[in-house]
Short mmCIF file of C-alpha atoms (C1' of nucleotides) in Angstrom, two decimals:
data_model
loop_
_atom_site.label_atom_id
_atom_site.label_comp_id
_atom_site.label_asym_id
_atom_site.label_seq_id
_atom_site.Cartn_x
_atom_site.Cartn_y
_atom_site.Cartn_z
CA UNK F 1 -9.40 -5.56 -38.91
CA UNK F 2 -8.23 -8.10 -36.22
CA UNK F 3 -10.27 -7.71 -32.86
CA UNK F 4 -7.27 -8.40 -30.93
CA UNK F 5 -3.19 -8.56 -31.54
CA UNK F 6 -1.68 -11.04 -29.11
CA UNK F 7 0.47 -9.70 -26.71
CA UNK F 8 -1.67 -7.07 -25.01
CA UNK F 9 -0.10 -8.33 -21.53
CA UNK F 10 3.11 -7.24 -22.70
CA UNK F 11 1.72 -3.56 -24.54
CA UNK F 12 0.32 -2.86 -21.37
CA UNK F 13 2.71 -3.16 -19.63
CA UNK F 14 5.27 -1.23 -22.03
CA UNK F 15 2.45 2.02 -22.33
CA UNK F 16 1.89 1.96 -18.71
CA UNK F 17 5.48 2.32 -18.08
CA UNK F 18 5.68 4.64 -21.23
CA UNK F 19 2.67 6.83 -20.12
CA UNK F 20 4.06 6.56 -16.12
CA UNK F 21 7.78 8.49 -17.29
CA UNK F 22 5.70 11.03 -19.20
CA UNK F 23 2.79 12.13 -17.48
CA UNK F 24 3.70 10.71 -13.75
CA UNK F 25 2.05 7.90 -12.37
CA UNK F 26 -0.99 9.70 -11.12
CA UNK F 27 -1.61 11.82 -14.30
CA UNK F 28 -1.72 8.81 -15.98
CA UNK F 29 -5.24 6.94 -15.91
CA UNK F 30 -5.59 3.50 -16.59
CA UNK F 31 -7.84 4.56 -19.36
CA UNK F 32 -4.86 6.17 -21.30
CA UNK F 33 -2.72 3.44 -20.97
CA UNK F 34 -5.43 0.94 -21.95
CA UNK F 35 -6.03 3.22 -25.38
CA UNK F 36 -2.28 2.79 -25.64
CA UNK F 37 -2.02 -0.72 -25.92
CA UNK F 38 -4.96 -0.59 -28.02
CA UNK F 39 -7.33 -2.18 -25.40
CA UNK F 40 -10.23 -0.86 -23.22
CA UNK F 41 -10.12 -0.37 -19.84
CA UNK F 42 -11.55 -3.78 -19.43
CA UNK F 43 -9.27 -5.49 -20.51
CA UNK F 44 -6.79 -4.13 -18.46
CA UNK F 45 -8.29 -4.68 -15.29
CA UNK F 46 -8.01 -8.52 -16.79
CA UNK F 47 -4.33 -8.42 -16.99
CA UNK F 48 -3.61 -6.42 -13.50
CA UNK F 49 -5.47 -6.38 -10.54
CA UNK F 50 -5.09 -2.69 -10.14
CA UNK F 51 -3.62 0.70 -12.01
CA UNK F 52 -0.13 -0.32 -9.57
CA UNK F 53 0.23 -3.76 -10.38
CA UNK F 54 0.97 -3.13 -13.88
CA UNK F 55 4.75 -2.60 -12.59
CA UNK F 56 4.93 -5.76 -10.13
CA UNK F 57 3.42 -7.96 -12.60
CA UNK F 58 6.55 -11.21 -12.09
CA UNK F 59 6.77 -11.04 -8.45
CA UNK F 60 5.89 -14.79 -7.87
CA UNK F 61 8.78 -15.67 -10.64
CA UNK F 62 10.95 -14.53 -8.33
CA UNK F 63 9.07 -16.11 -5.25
CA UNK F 64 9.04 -19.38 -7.41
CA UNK F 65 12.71 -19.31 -8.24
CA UNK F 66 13.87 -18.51 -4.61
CA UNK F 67 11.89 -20.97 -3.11
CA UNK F 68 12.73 -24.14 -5.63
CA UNK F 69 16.57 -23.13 -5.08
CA UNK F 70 16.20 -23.39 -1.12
CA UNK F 71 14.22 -26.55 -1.25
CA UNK F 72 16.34 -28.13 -3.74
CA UNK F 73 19.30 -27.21 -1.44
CA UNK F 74 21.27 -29.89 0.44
CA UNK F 75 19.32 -31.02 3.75
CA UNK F 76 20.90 -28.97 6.43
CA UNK F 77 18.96 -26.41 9.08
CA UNK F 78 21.75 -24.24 9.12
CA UNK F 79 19.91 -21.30 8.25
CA UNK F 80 22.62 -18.98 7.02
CA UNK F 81 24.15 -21.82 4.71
CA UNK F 82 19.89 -21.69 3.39
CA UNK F 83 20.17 -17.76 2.91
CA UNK F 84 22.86 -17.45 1.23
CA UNK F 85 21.40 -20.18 -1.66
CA UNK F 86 18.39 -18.20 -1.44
CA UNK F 87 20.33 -14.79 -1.84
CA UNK F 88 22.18 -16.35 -4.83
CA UNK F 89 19.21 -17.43 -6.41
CA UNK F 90 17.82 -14.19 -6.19
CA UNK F 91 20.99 -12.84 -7.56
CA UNK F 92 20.32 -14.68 -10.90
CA UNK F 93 17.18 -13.05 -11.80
CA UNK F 94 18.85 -9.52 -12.20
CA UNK F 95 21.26 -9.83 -14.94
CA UNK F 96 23.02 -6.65 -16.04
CA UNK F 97 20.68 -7.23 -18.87
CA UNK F 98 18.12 -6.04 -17.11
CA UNK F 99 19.33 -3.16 -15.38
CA UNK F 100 18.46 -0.39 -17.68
CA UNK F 101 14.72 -1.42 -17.32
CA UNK F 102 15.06 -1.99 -13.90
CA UNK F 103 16.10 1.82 -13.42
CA UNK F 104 13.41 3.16 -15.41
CA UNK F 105 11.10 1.16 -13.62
CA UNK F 106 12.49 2.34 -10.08
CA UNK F 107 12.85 5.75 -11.05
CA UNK F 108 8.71 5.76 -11.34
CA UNK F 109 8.34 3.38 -7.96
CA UNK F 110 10.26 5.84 -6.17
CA UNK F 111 8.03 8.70 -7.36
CA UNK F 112 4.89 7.34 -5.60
CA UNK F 113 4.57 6.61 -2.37
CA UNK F 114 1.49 4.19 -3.55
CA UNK F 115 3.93 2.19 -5.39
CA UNK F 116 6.44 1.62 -3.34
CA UNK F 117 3.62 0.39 -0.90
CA UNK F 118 3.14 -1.88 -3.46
CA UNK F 119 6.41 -2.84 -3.58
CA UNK F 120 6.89 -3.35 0.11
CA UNK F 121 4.22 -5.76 0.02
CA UNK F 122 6.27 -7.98 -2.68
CA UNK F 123 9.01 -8.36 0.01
CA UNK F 124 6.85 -9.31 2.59
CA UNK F 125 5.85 -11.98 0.48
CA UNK F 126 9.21 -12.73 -0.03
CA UNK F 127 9.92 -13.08 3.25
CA UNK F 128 7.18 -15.45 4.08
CA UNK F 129 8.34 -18.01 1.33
CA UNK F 130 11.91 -17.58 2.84
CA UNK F 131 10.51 -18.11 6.10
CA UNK F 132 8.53 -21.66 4.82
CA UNK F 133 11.23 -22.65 2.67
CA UNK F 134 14.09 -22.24 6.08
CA UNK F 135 10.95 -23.90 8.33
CA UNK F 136 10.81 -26.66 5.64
CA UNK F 137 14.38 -27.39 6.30
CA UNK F 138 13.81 -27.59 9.89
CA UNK F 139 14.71 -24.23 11.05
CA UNK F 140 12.90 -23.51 13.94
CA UNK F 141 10.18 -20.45 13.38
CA UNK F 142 11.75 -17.76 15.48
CA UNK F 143 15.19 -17.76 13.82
CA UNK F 144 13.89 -18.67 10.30
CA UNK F 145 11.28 -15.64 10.62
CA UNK F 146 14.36 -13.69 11.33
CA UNK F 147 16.68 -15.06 9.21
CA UNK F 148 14.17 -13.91 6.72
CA UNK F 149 13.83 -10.48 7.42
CA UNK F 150 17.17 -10.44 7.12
CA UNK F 151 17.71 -12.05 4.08
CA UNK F 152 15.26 -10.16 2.23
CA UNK F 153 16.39 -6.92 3.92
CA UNK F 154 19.97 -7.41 2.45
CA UNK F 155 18.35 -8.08 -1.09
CA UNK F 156 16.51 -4.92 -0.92
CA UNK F 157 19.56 -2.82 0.02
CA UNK F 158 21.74 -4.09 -2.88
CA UNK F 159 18.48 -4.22 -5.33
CA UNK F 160 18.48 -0.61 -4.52
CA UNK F 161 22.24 -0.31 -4.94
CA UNK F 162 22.23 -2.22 -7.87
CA UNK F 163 19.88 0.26 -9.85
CA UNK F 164 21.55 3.51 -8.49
CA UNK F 165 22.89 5.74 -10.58
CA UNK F 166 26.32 4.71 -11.53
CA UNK F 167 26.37 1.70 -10.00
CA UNK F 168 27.87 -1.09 -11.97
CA UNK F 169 28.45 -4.08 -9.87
CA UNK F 170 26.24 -7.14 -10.14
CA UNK F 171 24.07 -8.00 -7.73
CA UNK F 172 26.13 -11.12 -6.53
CA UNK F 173 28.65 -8.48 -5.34
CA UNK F 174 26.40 -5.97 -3.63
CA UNK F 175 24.35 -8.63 -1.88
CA UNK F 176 28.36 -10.35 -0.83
CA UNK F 177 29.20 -6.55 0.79
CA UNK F 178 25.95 -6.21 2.34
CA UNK F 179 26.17 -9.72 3.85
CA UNK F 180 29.38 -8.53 5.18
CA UNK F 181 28.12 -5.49 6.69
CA UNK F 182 24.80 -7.57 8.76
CA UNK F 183 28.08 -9.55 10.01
CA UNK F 184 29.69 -6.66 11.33
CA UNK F 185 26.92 -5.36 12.66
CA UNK F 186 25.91 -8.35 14.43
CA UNK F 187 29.38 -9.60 15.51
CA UNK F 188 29.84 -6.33 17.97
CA UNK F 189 27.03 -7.38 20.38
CA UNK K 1 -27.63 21.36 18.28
CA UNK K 2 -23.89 21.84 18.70
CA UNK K 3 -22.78 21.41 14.89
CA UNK K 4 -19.93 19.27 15.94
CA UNK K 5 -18.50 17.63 19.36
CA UNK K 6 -14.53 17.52 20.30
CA UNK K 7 -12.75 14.52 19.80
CA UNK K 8 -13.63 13.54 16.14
CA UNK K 9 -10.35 11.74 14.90
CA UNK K 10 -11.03 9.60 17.96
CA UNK K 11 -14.86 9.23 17.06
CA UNK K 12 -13.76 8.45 13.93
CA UNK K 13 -10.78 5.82 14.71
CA UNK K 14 -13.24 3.64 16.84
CA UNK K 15 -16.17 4.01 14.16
CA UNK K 16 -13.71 2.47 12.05
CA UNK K 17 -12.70 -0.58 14.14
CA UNK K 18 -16.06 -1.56 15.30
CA UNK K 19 -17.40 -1.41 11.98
CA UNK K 20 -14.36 -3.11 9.70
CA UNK K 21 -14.74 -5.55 12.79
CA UNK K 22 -18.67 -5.79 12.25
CA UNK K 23 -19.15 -5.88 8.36
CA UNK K 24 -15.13 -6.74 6.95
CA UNK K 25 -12.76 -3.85 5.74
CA UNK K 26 -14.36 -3.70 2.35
CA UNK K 27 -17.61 -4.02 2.90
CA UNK K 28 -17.53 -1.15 5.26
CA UNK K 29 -17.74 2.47 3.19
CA UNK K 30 -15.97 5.32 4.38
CA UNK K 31 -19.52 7.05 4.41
CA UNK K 32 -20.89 4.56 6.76
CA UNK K 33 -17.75 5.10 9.11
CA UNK K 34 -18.33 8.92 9.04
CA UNK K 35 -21.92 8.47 10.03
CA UNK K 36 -21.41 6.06 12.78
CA UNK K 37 -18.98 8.88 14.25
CA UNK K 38 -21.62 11.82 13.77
CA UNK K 39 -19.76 13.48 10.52
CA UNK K 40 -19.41 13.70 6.91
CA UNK K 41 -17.85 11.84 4.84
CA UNK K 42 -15.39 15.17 3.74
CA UNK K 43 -14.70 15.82 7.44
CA UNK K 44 -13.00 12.30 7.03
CA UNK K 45 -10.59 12.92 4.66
CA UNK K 46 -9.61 15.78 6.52
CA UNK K 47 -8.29 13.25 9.31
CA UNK K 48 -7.25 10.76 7.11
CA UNK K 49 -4.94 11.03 3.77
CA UNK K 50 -7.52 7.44 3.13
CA UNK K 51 -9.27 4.93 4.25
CA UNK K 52 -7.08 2.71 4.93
CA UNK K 53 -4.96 5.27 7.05
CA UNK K 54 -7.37 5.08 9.79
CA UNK K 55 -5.78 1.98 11.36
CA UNK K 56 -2.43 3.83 11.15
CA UNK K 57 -2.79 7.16 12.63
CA UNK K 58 0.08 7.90 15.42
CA UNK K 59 2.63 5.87 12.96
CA UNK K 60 4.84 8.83 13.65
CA UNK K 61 4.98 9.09 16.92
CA UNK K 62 6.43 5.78 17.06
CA UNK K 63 9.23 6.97 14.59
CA UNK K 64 9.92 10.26 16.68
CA UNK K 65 9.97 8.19 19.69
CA UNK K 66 12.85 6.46 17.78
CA UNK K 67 14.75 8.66 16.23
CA UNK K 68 14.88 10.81 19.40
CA UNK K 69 16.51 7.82 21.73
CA UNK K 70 18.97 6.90 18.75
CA UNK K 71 19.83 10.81 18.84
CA UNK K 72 20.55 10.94 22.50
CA UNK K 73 22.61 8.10 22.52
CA UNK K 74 26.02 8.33 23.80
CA UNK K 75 28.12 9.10 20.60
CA UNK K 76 29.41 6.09 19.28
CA UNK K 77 29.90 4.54 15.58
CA UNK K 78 28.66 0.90 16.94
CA UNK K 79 25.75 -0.04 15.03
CA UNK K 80 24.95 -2.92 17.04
CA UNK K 81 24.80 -0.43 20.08
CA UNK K 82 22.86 1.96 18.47
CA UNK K 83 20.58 -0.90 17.36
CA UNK K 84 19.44 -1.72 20.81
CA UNK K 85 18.78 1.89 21.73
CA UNK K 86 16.27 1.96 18.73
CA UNK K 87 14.92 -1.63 19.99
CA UNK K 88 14.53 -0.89 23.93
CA UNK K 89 12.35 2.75 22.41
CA UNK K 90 10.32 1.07 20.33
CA UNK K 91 9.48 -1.48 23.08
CA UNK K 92 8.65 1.21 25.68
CA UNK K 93 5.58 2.22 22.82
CA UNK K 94 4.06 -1.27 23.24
CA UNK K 95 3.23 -1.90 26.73
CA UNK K 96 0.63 -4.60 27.94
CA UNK K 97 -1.96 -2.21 28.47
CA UNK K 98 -2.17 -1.82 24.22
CA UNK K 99 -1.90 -5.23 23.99
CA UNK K 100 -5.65 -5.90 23.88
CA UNK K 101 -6.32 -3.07 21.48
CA UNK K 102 -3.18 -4.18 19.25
CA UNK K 103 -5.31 -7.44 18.77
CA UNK K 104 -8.60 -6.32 17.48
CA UNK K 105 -6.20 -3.92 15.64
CA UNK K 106 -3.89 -6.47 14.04
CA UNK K 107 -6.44 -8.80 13.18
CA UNK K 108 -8.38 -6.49 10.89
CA UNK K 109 -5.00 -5.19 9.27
CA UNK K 110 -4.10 -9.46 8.59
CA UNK K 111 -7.64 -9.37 7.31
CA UNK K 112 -7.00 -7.66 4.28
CA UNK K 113 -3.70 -7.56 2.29
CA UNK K 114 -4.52 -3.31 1.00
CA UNK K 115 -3.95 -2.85 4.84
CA UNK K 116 -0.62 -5.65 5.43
CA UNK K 117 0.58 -3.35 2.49
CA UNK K 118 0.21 0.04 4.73
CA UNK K 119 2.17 -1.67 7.67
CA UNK K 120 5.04 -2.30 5.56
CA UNK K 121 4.90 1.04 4.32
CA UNK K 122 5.09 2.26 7.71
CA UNK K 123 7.88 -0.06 8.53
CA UNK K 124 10.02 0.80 5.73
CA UNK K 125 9.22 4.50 6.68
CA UNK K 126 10.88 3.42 10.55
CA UNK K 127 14.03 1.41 8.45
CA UNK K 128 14.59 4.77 6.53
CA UNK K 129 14.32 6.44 9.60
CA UNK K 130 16.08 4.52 11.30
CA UNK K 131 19.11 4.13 8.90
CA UNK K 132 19.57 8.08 8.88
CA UNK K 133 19.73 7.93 12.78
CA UNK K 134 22.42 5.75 12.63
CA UNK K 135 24.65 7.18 9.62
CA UNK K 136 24.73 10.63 12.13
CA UNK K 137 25.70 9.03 14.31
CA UNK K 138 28.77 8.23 11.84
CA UNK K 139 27.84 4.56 10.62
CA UNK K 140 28.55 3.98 7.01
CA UNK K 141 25.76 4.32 4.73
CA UNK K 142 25.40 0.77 3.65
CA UNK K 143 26.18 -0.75 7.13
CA UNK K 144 23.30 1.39 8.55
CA UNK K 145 21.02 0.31 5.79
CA UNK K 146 21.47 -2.81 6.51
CA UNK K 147 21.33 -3.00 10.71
CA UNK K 148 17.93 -0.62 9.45
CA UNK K 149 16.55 -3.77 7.66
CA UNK K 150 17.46 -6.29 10.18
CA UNK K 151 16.63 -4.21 13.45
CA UNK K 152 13.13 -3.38 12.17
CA UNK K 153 12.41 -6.94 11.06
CA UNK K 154 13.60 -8.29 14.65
CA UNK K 155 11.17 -5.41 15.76
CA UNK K 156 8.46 -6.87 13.05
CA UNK K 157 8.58 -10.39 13.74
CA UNK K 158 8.49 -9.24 17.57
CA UNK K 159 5.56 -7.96 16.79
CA UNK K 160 3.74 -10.32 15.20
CA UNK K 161 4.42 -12.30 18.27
CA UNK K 162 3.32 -10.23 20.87
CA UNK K 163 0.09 -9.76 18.91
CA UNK K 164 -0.38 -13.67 18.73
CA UNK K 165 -2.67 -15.53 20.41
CA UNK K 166 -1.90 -16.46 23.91
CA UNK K 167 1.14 -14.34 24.03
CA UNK K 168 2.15 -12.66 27.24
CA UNK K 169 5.69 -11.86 27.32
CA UNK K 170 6.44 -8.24 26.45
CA UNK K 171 7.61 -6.64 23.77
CA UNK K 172 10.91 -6.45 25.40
CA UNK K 173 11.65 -9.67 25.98
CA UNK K 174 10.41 -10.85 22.81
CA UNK K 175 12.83 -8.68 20.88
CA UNK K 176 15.90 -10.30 23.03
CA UNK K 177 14.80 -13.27 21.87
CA UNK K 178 14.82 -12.70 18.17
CA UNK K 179 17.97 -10.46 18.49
CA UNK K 180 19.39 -13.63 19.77
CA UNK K 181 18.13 -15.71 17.31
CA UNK K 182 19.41 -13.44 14.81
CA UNK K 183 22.92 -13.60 16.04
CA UNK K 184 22.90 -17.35 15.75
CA UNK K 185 22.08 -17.35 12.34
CA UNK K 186 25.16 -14.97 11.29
CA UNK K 187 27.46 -16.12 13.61
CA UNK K 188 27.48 -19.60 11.74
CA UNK K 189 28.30 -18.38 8.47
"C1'" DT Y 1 -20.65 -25.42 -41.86
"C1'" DG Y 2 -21.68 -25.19 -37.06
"C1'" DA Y 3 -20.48 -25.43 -32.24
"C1'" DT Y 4 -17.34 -24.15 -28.75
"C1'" DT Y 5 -14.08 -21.57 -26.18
"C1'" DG Y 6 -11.42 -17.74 -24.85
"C1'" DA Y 7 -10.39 -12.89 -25.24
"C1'" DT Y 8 -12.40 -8.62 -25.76
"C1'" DG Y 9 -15.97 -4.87 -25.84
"C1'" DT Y 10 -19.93 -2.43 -23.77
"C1'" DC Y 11 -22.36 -0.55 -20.12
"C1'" DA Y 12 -24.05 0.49 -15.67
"C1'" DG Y 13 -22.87 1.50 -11.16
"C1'" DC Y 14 -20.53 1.86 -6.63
"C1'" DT Y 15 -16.80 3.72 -4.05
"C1'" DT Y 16 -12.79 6.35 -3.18
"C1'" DC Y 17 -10.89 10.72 -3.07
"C1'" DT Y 18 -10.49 15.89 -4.21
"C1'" DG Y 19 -11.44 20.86 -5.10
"C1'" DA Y 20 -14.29 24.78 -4.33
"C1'" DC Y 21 -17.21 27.23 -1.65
"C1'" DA Y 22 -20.64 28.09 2.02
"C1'" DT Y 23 -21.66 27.86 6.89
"C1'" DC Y 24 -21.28 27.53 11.63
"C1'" DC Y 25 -19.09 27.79 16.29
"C1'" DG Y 26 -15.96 29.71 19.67
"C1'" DA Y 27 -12.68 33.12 21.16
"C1'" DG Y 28 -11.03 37.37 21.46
"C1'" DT Y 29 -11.73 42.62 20.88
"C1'" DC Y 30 -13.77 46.92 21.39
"C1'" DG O 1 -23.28 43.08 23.89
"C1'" DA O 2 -21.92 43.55 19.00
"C1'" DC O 3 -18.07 42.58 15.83
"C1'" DT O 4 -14.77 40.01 13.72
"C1'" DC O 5 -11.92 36.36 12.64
"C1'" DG O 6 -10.20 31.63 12.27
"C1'" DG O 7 -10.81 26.87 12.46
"C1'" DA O 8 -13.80 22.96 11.82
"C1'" DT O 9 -17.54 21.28 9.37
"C1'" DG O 10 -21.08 20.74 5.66
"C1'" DT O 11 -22.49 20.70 0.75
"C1'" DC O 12 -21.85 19.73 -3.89
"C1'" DA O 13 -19.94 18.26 -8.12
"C1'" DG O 14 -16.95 15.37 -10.44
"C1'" DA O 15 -12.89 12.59 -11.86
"C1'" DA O 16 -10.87 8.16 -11.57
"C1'" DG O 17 -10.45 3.35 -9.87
"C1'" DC O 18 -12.61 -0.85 -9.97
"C1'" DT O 19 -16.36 -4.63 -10.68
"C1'" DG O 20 -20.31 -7.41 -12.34
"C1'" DA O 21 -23.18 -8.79 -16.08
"C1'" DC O 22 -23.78 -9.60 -20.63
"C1'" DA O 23 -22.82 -9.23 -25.66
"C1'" DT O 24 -19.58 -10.00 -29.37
"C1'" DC O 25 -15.93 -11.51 -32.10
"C1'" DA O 26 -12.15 -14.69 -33.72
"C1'" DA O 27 -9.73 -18.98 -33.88
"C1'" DT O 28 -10.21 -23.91 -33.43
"C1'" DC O 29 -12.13 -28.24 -33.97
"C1'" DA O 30 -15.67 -31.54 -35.11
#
DNA sequence: TGATTGATGTCAGCTTCTGACATCCGAGTC
DNA sequence: GACTCGGATGTCAGAAGCTGACATCAATCA
């Protein structure tokens, strides 16, 4: 009867991920998942940008929330005192809550080399806010580019930790160990 | 008469540049590119996995180039050691005779963010590379993961910089620098 | 009731990319 | 010189991703 149930953001996004763990991202057309949700193809091109950002969709949450937490941090240009608010910001927004999704969700990513293009791309944006937020504080550009890479590199290590198999330690913890490991490395020059 | 000269995938790599260069990486059709280097649109795809991969042909060479100095590094567990190996190899691939080249190059890829996406494809393809040079050579897994990220973003941001406008140093010198940098911002924490 | 606005549907069309098969050129063989 | 064989290319058809333009429907408010 209705022409349209709210919430077809959300649908889509459930029967893309759905249709993704049965067929395989590539068997899957954006077609199928739009007849899913109960939409046309349309309408999904509305939502997402393209068939791969259906699983990214909340990236600039996370920018958002990283970034407010570094500029709302005490004035200082010490850039690792900056990283490590920014890595325990990031550290918020994956609750164990959330893990059993997140797996699901990385266990397609990791199928496709398309997607984890995609999600490549994500970090690099993360990096460049890190890199303004640190720059806003007065790092200078050079360090605070690096610092970023950094940064971002150790939250991509312990994300990927994190949603191993197995794996049961919060992200606070795995980011901590990997901190510790950069130092190691970095101390023996 | 001949059906088809030698030296296609080259044809074909600078029929690309001139013409994302002429018209903008969209606008330009993989068709058009194909005619502007004297061949079908098929023979194309049998160069290129896509069109974007045009701009990134020789990616592995870079990663072989590597993998092989890490490899013939005097055995040692010392990430940090093994680090600068991979840095000083990757620097020999960008001498000031590509710099030129690397500029028209890089400034079509910042163009568009379908091609940033590629690089950091490629770039997480030289971390994972990278990391799995280092664990034979005995580091532990997460350590090497880690010196991956941060290596290959001191390599990134080096980069970016040599690219840059009115850049001269090398490659080289420009990765001391952010190593440098990089060990100032861990050393304070 | 009527107007307005926002979400959706419909449709046409371009482009990317792939599979299948035919064709041509060059190199070696007899 | 004729034959053959393999690699590179051309041709063709078609699926799927993606976009612009326009119509339609439902909720809201005047």
């Amino acid at each position: 009867m209705v022409r349209w149930q709210p919430g077809a953001f959300e649908r889509l996004r459930s029967a893309a991920l759905e249709l993704f763990e049965e067929t395989g991202y590539e068997q899957a057309t954006v077609a199928g998942i739009a007849a899913r949700a109960g939409v046309t193809e349309r309408t999904f091109y509305r939502y997402f940008a393209d068939k791969r950002e259906v699983l990214f969709a909340g990236g600039e949450d996370l920018q958002r929330l990283m970034a407010d937490a570094v500029a709302a941090a005490p004035h200082t240009d010490d850039a690792a005192r900056l990283v490590a608010v920014a890595l325990d910001a990031l550290a918020t927004a994956f609750p164990d809550e959330l893990r059993a999704h997140a797996r699901r969700r990385g266990a397609v990513v990791k199928s496709q080399p398309a997607l984890l293009e995609r999600e490549m791309l994500k970090l690099e944006s993360l990096k460049a806010t890190l890199s303004t937020a640190l720059a806003k504080h007065g790092v200078a550009p050079v360090r605070a580019a690096v610092a970023a890479e950094s940064a971002v590199g150790v939250f991509h290590v312990s994300f990927a930790r994190w949603v191993a198999d197995g794996e049961e330690r919060s992200m606070a913890e795995l980011q901590q160990e990997a901190l510790e490991e950069l130092r190691a490395v970095v101390m023996w020059v």
